[in-house]
XYZ file of C-alpha atoms in Angstrom:
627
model
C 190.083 259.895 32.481
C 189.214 263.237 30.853
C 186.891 263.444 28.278
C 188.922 265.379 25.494
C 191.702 261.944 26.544
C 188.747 259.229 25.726
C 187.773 261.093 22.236
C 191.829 260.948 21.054
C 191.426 256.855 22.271
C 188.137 256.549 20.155
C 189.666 257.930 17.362
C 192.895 255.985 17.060
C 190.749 252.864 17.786
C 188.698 253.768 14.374
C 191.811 254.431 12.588
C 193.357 250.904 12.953
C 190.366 249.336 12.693
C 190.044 250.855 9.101
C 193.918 250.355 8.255
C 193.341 246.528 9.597
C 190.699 245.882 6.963
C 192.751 247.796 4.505
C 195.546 245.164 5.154
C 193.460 242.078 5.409
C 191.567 243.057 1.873
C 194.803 243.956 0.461
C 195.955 240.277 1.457
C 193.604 238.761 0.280
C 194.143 239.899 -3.279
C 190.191 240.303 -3.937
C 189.100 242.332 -6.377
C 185.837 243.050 -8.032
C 184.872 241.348 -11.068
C 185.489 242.644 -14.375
C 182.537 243.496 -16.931
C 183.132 242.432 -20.883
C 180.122 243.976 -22.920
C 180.110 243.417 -26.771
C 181.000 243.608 -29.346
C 183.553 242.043 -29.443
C 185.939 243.965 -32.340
C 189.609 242.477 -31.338
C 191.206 239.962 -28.911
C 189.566 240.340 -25.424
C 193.064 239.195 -23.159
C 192.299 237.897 -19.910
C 195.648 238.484 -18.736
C 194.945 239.246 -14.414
C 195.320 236.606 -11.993
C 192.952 235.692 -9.888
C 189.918 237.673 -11.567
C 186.733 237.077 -12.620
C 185.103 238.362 -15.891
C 181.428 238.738 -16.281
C 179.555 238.859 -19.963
C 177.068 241.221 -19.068
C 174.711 240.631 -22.470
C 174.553 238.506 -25.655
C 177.323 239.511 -27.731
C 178.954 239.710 -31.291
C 182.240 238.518 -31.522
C 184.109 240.120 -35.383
C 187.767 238.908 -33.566
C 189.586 235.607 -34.391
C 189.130 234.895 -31.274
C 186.783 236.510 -28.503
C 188.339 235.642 -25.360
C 192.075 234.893 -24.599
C 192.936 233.723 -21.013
C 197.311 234.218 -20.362
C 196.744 233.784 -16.537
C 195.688 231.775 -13.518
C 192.855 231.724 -11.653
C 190.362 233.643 -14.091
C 186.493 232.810 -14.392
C 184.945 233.724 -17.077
C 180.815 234.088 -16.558
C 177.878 235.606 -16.732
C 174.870 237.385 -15.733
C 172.603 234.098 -15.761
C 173.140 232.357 -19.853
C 174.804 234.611 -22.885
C 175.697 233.685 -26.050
C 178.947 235.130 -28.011
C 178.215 235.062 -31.508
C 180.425 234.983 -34.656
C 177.738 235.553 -37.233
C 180.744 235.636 -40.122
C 181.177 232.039 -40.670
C 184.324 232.511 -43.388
C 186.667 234.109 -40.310
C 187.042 230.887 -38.025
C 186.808 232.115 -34.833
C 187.839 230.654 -31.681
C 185.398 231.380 -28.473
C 188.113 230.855 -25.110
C 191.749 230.031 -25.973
C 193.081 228.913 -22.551
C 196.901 229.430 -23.521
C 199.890 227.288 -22.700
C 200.604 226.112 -19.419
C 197.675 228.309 -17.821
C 195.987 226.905 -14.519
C 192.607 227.168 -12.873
C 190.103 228.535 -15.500
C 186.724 228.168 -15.211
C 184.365 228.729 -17.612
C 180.062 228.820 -16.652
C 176.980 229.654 -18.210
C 178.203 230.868 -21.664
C 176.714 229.957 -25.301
C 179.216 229.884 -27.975
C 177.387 230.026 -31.522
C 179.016 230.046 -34.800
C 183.047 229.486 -33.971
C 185.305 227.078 -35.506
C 186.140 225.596 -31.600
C 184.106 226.855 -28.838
C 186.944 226.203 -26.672
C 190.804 225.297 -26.755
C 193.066 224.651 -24.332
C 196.500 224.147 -25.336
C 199.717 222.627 -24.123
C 200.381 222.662 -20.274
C 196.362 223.598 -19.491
C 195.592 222.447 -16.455
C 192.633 222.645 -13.489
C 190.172 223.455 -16.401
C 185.624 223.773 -15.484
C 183.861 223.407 -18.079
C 179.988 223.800 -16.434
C 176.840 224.663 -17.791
C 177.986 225.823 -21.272
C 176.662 225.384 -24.932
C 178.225 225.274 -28.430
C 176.180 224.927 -31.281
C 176.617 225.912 -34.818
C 180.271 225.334 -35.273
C 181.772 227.035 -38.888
C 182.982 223.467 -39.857
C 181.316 220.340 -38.216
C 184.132 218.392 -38.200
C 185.962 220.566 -36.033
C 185.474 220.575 -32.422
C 183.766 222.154 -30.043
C 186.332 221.520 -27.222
C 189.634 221.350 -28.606
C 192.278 220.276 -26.248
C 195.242 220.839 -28.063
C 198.434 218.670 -26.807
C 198.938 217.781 -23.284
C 195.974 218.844 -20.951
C 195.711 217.394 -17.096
C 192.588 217.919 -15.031
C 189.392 219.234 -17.396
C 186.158 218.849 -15.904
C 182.871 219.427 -18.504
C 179.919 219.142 -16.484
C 175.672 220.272 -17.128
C 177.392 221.376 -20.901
C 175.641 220.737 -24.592
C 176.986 220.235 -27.605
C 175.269 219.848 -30.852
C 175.900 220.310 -34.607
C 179.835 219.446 -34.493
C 182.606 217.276 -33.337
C 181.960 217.381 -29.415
C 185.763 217.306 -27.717
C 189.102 216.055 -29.730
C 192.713 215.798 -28.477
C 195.794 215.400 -30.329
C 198.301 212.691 -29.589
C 199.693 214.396 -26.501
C 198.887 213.020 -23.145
C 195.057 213.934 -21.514
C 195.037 213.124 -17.689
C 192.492 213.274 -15.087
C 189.047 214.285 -17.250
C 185.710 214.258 -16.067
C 182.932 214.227 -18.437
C 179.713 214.219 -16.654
C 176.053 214.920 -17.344
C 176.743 216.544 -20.601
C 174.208 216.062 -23.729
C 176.142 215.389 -27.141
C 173.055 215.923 -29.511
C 173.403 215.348 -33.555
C 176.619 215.035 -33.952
C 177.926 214.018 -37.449
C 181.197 213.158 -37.009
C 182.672 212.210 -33.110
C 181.429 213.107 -30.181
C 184.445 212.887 -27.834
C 187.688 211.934 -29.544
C 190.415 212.276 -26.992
C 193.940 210.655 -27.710
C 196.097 209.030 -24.858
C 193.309 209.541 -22.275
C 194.331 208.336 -18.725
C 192.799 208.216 -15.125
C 189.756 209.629 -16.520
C 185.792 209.282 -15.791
C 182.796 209.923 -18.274
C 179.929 209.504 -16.748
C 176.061 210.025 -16.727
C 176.406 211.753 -20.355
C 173.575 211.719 -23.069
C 174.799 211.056 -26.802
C 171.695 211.327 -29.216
C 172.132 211.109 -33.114
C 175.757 211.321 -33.033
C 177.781 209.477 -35.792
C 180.212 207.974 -33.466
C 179.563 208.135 -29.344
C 183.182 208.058 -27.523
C 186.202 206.908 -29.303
C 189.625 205.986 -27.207
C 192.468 205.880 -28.988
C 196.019 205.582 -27.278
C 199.176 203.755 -27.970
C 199.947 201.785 -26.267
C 197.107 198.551 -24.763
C 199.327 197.431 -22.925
C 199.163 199.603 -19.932
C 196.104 200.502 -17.873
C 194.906 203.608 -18.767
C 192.680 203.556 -15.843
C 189.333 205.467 -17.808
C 185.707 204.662 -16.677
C 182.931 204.349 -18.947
C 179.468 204.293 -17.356
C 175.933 205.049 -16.714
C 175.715 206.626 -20.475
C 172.741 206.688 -22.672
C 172.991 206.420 -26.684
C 170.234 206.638 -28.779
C 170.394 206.310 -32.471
C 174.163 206.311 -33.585
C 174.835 205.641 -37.137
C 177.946 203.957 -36.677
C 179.807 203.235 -33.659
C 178.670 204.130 -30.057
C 182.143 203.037 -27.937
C 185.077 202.787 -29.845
C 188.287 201.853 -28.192
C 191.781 201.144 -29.874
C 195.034 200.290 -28.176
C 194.532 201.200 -24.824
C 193.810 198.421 -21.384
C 192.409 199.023 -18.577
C 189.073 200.579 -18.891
C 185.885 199.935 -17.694
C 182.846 200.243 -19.852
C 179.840 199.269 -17.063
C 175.852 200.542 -16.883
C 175.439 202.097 -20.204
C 172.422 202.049 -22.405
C 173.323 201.923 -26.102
C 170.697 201.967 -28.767
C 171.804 202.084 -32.312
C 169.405 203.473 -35.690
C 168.458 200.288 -36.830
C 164.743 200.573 -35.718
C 165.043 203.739 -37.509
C 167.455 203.099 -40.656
C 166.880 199.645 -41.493
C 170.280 199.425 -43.782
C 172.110 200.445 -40.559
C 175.417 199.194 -40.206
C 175.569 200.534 -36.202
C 177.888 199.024 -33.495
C 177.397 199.265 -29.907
C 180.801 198.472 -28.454
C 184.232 197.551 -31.205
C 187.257 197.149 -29.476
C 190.716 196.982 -31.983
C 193.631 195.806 -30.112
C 192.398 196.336 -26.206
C 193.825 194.612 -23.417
C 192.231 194.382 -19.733
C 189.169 195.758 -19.960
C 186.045 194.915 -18.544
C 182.424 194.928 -20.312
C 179.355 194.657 -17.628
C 175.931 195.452 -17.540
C 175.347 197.033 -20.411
C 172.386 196.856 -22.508
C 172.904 197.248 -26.124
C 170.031 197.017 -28.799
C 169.257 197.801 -32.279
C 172.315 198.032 -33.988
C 172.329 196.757 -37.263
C 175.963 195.238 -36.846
C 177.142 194.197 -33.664
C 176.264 194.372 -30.270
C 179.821 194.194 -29.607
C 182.993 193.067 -31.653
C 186.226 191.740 -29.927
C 188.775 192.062 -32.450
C 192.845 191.364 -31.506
C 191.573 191.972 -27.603
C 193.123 190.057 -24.853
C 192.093 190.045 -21.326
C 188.566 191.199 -21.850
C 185.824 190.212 -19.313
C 181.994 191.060 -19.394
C 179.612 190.138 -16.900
C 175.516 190.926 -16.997
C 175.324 192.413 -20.716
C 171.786 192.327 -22.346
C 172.354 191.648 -26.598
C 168.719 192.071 -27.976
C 167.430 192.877 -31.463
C 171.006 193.503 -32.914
C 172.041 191.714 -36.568
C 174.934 190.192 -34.529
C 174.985 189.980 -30.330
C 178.552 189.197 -29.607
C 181.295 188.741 -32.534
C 184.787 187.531 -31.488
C 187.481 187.891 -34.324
C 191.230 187.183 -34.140
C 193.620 185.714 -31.514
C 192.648 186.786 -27.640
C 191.335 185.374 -24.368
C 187.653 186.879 -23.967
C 185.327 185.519 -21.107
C 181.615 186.604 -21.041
C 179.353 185.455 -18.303
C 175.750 185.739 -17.201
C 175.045 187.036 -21.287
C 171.349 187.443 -21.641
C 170.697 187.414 -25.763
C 167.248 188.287 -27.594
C 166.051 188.249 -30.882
C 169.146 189.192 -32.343
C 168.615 188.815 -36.142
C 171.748 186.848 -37.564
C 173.466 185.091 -34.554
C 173.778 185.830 -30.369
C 177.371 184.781 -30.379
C 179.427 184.562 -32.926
C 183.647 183.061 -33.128
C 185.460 183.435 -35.939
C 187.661 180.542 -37.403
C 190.749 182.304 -37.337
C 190.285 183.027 -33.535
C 193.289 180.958 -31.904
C 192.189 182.038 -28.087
C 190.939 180.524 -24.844
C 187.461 182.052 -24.976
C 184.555 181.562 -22.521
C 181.021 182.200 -22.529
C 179.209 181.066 -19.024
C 175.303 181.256 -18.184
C 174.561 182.758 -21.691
C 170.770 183.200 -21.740
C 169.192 182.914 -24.824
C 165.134 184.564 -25.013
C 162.269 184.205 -26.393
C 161.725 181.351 -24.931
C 164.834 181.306 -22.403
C 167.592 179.113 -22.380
C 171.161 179.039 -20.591
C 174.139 177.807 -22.386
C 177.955 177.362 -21.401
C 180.379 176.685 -24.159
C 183.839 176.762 -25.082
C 185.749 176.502 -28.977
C 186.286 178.689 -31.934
C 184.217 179.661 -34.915
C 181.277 179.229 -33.850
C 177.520 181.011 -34.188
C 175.216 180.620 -31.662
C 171.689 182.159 -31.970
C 168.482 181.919 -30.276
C 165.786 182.416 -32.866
C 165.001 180.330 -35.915
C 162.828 178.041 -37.641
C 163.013 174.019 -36.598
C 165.543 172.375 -39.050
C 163.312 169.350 -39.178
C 159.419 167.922 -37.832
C 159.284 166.306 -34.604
C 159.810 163.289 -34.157
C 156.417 161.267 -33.688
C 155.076 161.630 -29.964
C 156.492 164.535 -29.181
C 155.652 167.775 -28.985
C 158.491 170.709 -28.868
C 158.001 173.688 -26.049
C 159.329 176.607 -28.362
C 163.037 176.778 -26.914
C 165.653 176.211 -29.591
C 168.844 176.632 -29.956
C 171.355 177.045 -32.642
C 175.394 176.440 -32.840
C 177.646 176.098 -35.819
C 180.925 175.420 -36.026
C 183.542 174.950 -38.913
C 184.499 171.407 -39.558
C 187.195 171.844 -41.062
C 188.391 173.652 -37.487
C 190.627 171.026 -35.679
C 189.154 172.160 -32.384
C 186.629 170.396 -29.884
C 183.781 172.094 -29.162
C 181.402 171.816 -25.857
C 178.321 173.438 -24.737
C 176.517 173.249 -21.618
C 173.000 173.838 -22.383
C 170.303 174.498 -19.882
C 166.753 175.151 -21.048
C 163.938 176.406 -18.548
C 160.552 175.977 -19.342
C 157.090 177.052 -17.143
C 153.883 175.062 -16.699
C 152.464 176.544 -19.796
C 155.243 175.691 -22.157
C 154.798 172.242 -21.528
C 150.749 171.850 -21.755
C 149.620 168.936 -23.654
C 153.754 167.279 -22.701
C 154.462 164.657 -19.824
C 157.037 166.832 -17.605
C 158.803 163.661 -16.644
C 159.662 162.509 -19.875
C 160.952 166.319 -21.057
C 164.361 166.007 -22.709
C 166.467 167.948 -25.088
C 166.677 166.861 -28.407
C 169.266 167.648 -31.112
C 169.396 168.293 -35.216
C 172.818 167.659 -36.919
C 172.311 168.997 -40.575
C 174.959 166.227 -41.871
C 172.675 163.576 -40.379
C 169.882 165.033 -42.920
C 168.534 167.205 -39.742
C 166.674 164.185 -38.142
C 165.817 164.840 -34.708
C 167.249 162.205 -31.600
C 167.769 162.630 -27.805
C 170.576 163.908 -25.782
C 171.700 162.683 -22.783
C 169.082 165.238 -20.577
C 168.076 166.015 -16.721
C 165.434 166.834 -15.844
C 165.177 168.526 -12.279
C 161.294 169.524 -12.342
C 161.411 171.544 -9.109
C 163.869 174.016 -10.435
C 161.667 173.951 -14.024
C 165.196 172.609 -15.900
C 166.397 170.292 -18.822
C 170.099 169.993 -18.836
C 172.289 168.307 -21.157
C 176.102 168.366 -22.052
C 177.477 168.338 -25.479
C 180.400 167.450 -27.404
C 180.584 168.378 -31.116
C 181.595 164.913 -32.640
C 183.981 164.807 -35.663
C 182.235 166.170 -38.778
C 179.592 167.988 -37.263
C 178.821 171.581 -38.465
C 175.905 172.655 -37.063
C 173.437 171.551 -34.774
C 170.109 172.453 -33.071
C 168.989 172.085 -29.915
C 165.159 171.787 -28.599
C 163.302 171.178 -25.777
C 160.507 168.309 -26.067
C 158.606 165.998 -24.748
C 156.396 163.236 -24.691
C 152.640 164.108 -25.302
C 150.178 163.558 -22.936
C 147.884 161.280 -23.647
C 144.409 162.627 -24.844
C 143.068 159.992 -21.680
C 144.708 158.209 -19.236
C 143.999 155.936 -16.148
C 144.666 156.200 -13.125
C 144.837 153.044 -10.243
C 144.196 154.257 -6.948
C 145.058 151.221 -4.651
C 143.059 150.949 -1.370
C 143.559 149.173 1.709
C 140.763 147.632 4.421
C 138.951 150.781 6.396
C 139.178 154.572 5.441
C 141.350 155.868 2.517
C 141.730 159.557 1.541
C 141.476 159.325 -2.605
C 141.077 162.388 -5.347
C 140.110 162.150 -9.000
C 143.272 163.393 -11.130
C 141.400 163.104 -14.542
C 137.975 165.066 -15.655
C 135.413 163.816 -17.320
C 135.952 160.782 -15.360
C 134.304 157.212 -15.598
C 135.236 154.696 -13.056
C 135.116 151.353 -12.540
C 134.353 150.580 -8.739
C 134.991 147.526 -7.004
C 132.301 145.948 -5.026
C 134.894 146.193 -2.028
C 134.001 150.123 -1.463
C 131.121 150.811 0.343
C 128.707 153.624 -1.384
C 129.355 156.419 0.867
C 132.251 158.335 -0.296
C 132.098 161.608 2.536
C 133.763 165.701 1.468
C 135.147 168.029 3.964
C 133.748 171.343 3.624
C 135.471 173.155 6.316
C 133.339 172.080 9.529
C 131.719 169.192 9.035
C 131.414 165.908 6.069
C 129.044 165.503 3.615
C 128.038 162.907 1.511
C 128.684 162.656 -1.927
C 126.062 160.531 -3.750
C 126.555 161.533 -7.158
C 130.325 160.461 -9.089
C 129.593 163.270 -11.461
C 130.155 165.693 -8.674
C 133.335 165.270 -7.774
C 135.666 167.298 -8.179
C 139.257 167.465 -9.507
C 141.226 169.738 -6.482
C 139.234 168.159 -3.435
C 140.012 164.556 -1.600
C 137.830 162.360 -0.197
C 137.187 160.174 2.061
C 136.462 156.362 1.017
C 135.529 153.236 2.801
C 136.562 149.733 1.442
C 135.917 146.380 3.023
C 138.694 144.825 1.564
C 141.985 145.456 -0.528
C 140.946 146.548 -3.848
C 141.507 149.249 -6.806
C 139.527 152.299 -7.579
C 139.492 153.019 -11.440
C 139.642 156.460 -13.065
C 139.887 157.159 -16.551
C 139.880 160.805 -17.969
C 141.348 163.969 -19.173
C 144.460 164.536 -16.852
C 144.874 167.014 -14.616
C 148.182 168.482 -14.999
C 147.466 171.277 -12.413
C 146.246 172.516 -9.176
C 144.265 175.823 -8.220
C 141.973 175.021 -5.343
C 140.173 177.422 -3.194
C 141.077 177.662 0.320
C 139.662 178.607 3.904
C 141.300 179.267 6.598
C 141.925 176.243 8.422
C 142.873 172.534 7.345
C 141.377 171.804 3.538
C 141.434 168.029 1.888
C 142.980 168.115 -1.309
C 143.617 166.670 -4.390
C 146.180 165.438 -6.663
C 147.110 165.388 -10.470
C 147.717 162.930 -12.701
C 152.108 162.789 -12.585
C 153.560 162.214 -9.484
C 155.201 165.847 -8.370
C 157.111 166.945 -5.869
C 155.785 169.090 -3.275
C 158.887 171.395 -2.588
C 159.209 173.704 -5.719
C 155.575 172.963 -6.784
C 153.091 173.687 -4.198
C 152.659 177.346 -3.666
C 149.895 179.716 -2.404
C 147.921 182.943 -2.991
C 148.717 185.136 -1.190
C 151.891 183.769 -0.505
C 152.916 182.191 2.360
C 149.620 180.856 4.056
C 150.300 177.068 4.061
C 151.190 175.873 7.791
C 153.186 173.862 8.744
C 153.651 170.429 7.307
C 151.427 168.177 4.186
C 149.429 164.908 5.693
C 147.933 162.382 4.188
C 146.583 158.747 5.880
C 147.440 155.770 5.688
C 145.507 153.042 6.087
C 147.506 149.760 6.864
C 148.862 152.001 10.100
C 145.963 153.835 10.695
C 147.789 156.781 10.568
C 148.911 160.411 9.253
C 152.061 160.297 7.207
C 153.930 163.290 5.687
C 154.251 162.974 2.234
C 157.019 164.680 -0.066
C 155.492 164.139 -3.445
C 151.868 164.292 -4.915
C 150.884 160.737 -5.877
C 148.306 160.444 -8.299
C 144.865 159.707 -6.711
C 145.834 160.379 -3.218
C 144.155 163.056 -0.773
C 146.174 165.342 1.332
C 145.408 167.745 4.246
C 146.597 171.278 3.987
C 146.622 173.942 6.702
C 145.990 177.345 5.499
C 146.752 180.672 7.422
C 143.958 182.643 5.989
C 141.508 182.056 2.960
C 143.102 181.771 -0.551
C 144.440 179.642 -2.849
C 146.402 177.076 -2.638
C 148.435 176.049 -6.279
C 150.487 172.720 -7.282
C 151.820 172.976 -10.352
């Protein structure tokens, strides 16, 4: 080819290569961004699809409103975080009307300070981003800062702060398909998100700190599912009313942390979670605390479940008021100041309340009925009844008598090897207090299972019975006691179960009484030295009884080697399962043994007899605990 033939191919080559990029950029409808600088003197009208504008600076805004958007796909940002400010407070400005039917507007890293709404989106909005914005300083605070303004379908408000007014309100239009996520609603005096007819939403992962009222749901009709999830929000210090929802079913209120101002306002009249005419919704593992109200309130709600919810330090845990099935499992109540649970006697439902923990001191209750109160703290109605000595669990239920109802409780009360010191375990039991029986103390039909550390009894209110109280008690353990260790002909392994001990020694035993140390026996010559966790070996040359009489031992903590160790007993008869443990855990081996002497042989035992010996296998040094 000639050369002056390859320069007229190079060029045309360069000249459709520039006309093909013309074409593809003209395609692709991109355009460069759009600079708004202030002030801000008259309506700024986003009015070009598919652009984005870019505050360039911290502006004043004189307009009634700064920035009008009348067309799809427009983003409105910034250079990094600017603030449009109305400094006149009397004109009432609006920061971003997002006009009717407009879709895809996005909204990021812009301050909006002294407006009457930060931003509105009226009727038709749709595919609306809300992220990393701030209002503050609203003209009126109880006007919004987010105004969605009839029907709105897909907002998302993420990273976003609001503070000093109403956070987001709707009208009574239809809101579909909102997320509200990781947003900070901070002193708030009226609501911080007030959307009507809300459906298929999420709000999520949100902060809500000093606002009057937290999230309020309002739609019209309960009866369908509106299909919103509450969860994984924090409020701290709410006057009134963190989660308010009123005719609307189907949502899901789960994971939140809800603190009301009653540490902080004493007279507080704060509710964690009121629901007014709600059907289908479920209430789990929230914790809710110092509110100087309710925990939560049930009022004309049907279908409501709640699984895992911690009550503590409110005036009321859990009211129930009006007609409605409600069914509340695995409730864990403390301290709360008036009642944990309380029914009201107009309540004509089939209620539930399963595994409701009541703490300090802990205690499990299942009951069923209508008016009643239920709380875990109080004073004892009455003294206790002579022998016994009460482990600090009590329980309290009223109900009205003049109720034609039945009421039962299932009442479970655990207790730990320090709330029964100075009590005999075996003899544990639950007593009740009937105040029309002049609050006199008597037993309940109780089980005791001491390897899972229970007392159990079942309850029927009796006709005539208001209100009763229920304690855990027990005998009390001697100050002394004596224990008969019966020994056969030959060898016998033996422990002393009591301190302090004086015996009485039949001539049958012969005077060496030998300790295992590990390696080898020794001798024990001296009584006084023996000690409370070890066994022994003893020799008798006949049937006869070995006397103790002491201080019981109620527990064991005996220092281990590795290897087999002769141990002791206490002064009850316990079961091994349940009750013998180990520090660290897990170095017991294999199986318990202790000798018999009419067979001449090792026997594996299931329970600790008093003033037996065992062997015990340990993996490695420790200790070795039966309790």
């Amino acid at each position: 080819m000639k050369p002056e033939n390859r320069r007229k191919t190079h060029s045309v080559t360069i000249i459709s290569i520039v006309v093909f990029c013309i074409v593809l950029i003209c395609a692709s409808g991109a355009t460069a961004a759009i600079p708004i600088t202030g002030p801000i003197t008259d309506i700024y009208y986003l009015d070009q699809e598919n652009q984005t504008y870019v505050i360039t600076g911290d502006c004043n805004v004189s307009a009634p409103t700064a920035l009008y958007v009348q067309a799809d796909n427009i983003t409105i940002t910034s250079n990094g975080s600017v603030t449009l400010t109305c400094p006149d407070s009397g004109l009432n400005a609006k920061g971003v009307i997002i006009s009717e039917d407009v879709q895809y507007t996005s909204i990021k890293n812009v301050t909006f300070s002294g407006f009457l709404y930060g931003i509105e989106c009226r009727n038709g909005a749709g595919n609306v981003t809300i992220d990393t914005c701030r209002v503050e300083n609203g003209t009126i605070a109880s006007q919004p800062a987010i105004r969605l303004w009839n029907s709105v379908d897909s907002l998302t408000v993420v990273d976003s702060y609001f503070c000093d007014q109403e956070g987001m309100y709707s009208n009574s239009a239809l809101l579909t398909r909102l997320t509200i996520r990781n947003n900070t609603f901070s002193d708030i005096p009226d609501f911080a998100f007030d959307p009507l007819n809300l459906y298929d939403s999420v709000i999520e992962n949100n902060t809500f700190t000093r606002c009057d009222y937290g999230i309020m749901l309002n739609n019209a009709n309960p009866a369908t599912d509106a299909g919103v999830i509450i969860r994984n929000n924090t409020f701290t210090e709410f006057s009134h009313i963190g989660i308010r929802l009123s005719g609307i079913g189907g949502v899901s209120i789960c994971d939140n942390t809800i603190e009301g101002d009653l540490w902080v306002t004493p007279s507080s009249f704060s509710t964690g979670i009121w629901l007014i005419d709600v059907n289908n919704t479920d209430i789990s593992r929230n914790t809710i605390e110092a509110c100087g109200d309710y925990g939560i309130i049930c009022f004309e709600s049907s279908a409501i479940t709640g699984t895992g919810n911690i009550l503590r330090e409110n005036d009321q845990g859990l009211n129930i008021q009006a007609n409605g099935n409600r069914d509340f499992v695995d409730t864990y109540l403390s301290a709360n100041i008036n009642s944990g649970i309380s029914i009201n006697k107009d309540v004509d439902g089939n209620d539930s309340f399963t595994n409701i923990t009541l703490s300090d001191p802990k205690t499990q209750m299942d009951f069923s009925g209508k008016n009643v109160r239920l709380s875990e703290a109080g004073a004892y109605p009455a003294d206790v009844p002579d022998g016994y000595q009460f482990t600090g669990a009590i329980a309290y239920i009223q109900e009205d008598a003049l109720v034609a109802d039945v009421m039962r409780a299932n009442i479970t009360f655990h207790y730990t090897t320090a709330d029964i010191a100075g009590i005999t375990e075996s003899g544990l039991t639950v007593l009740r207090s009937d105040s029309t029986a002049g609050r006199l103390w008597s037993e309940t039909d109780s089980t005791v299972n001491t390897t899972t550390r229970t007392v159990f009894t079942n309850y029927t209110f009796a006709p005539g019975e208001e209100e009763l109280y229920f304690a855990l008690a027990g005998p009390i353990t001697p100050a002394e006691v004596t224990i008969m260790a019966n020994l056969s002909t030959g060898w016998n392994m033996v422990s002393v179960p009591v301190r302090n001990a004086t015996y009485d020694i039949p001539p049958e035993i012969q005077p060496a009484i030998y300790r295992y140390n590990g390696n080898t026996y020794t001798e024990v010559t001296d009584l006084s030295t023996l000690g409370n966790w070890d066994g022994y070996w003893v020799a008798a040359t006949g049937p006869c009884t070995l006397t103790m009489t002491g201080e019981p031992v109620v527990n064991i903590t005996r220092t281990s080697t590795a290897g087999w160790n002769m141990v002791g007993s206490t002064a009850t008869e316990i079961p091994f399962e349940g009750h013998l443990t180990s520090e660290p855990e897990g170095i017991i081996r294999g199986s318990i043994y202790t000798y018999d002497p009419a067979t001449r042989a090792y026997t594996i035992p299931v329970a600790n007899m008093p003033g037996c010996g065992y062997w015990i296998s340990a993996a490695t040094d420790g200790d070795i605990v039966l309790e």
